């Protein structure tokens, strides 16, 4: 199965008043990242990522995450959730796929040329994303921690983890909330 670059997403039905939109989530992570006391309260570990769960808007799930130098998430998606994140300090890099993947029923995909995207996100920069957004987030610094704020709605039902070799993307694992909380 091959996956080609996706066409720009079209607007879907308007969300209900209580359901946060991608814009709401992005606004939340921006405001939260500006809270210097909260950012300073995150314990940073030189060996591994650290995180604290936050109360997000409208029942969303939110996280404050510390990234030691040289750490990353690996390729993953957030299933049916939309999300947003911002770098509060340091710099993160996001590699993503500009392709809509099938939701279920596959283990290996051959990606076509032109699906790779790269974003540098220094402090103060962030982004929102839609459902099934496949990406990896990295702190490529050799000497500086990064801190970021993330929010997802609905709260994460699962995270699908992938391996990638060249243009081949392989589903490796499906994690549920009980695996990371």
Short mmCIF file of C-alpha atoms in Angstrom, two decimals, residues 65-146:
data_model
loop_
_atom_site.label_atom_id
_atom_site.label_comp_id
_atom_site.label_asym_id
_atom_site.label_seq_id
_atom_site.Cartn_x
_atom_site.Cartn_y
_atom_site.Cartn_z
CA UNK A 65 6.99 17.98 28.90
CA UNK A 66 10.73 18.34 29.54
CA UNK A 67 13.12 17.12 26.84
CA UNK A 68 16.77 16.44 27.72
CA UNK A 69 19.30 16.99 24.94
CA UNK A 70 19.13 14.31 22.27
CA UNK A 71 15.69 12.91 23.14
CA UNK A 72 12.61 12.38 21.00
CA UNK A 73 9.31 10.62 20.71
CA UNK A 74 9.82 8.35 17.73
CA UNK A 75 7.20 8.25 14.97
CA UNK A 76 3.64 8.18 16.33
CA UNK A 77 0.13 9.56 15.96
CA UNK A 78 -2.67 10.49 18.35
CA UNK A 79 -5.43 8.50 16.64
CA UNK A 80 -8.76 10.38 16.58
CA UNK A 81 -7.54 13.34 18.66
CA UNK A 82 -6.69 16.79 17.33
CA UNK A 83 -3.90 18.59 19.09
CA UNK A 84 -1.53 21.50 19.49
CA UNK A 85 1.88 22.01 21.02
CA UNK A 86 4.34 24.82 21.56
CA UNK A 87 7.97 25.00 22.58
CA UNK A 88 8.22 27.01 25.80
CA UNK A 89 12.03 26.94 26.03
CA UNK A 90 14.85 25.50 23.96
CA UNK A 91 14.08 24.28 20.45
CA UNK A 92 12.23 21.24 19.13
CA UNK A 93 12.14 19.79 15.64
CA UNK A 94 9.05 18.10 14.23
CA UNK A 95 9.25 15.66 11.34
CA UNK A 96 5.80 14.85 9.99
CA UNK A 97 4.00 13.23 7.10
CA UNK A 98 1.79 15.28 4.80
CA UNK A 99 -0.31 12.24 4.05
CA UNK A 100 -3.54 10.89 5.45
CA UNK A 101 -2.95 7.33 6.64
CA UNK A 102 -5.67 4.72 6.82
CA UNK A 103 -7.06 4.58 10.36
CA UNK A 104 -6.93 0.79 10.69
CA UNK A 105 -6.27 -2.45 8.89
CA UNK A 106 -2.61 -2.09 7.95
CA UNK A 107 0.80 -2.93 9.38
CA UNK A 108 3.20 -1.64 6.70
CA UNK A 109 2.92 1.29 4.28
CA UNK A 110 5.22 2.39 1.49
CA UNK A 111 5.34 6.20 1.53
CA UNK A 112 5.65 8.09 -1.72
CA UNK A 113 8.07 10.94 -2.36
CA UNK A 114 6.97 14.36 -1.18
CA UNK A 115 5.23 13.37 2.05
CA UNK A 116 7.98 14.45 4.46
CA UNK A 117 7.75 17.77 6.30
CA UNK A 118 10.21 19.30 8.77
CA UNK A 119 9.55 22.18 11.17
CA UNK A 120 11.93 23.89 13.57
CA UNK A 121 10.08 25.14 16.63
CA UNK A 122 12.18 27.50 18.76
CA UNK A 123 10.77 28.92 22.00
CA UNK A 124 7.42 30.58 21.38
CA UNK A 125 6.64 28.64 18.21
CA UNK A 126 3.95 26.00 18.05
CA UNK A 127 1.39 24.37 15.83
CA UNK A 128 -1.96 22.66 15.77
CA UNK A 129 -2.72 19.43 13.93
CA UNK A 130 -5.64 17.25 12.94
CA UNK A 131 -6.62 13.66 13.55
CA UNK A 132 -4.19 10.88 12.54
CA UNK A 133 -1.27 13.34 12.30
CA UNK A 134 1.89 11.19 12.11
CA UNK A 135 5.03 12.83 13.43
CA UNK A 136 8.09 12.63 15.61
CA UNK A 137 9.29 15.39 17.92
CA UNK A 138 12.99 15.78 18.74
CA UNK A 139 15.29 17.87 20.88
CA UNK A 140 18.42 17.81 18.73
CA UNK A 141 20.41 20.07 21.05
CA UNK A 142 23.55 18.53 22.50
CA UNK A 143 23.49 20.66 25.64
CA UNK A 144 20.11 22.33 26.26
CA UNK A 145 16.83 21.03 27.65
CA UNK A 146 13.64 21.98 25.85
#
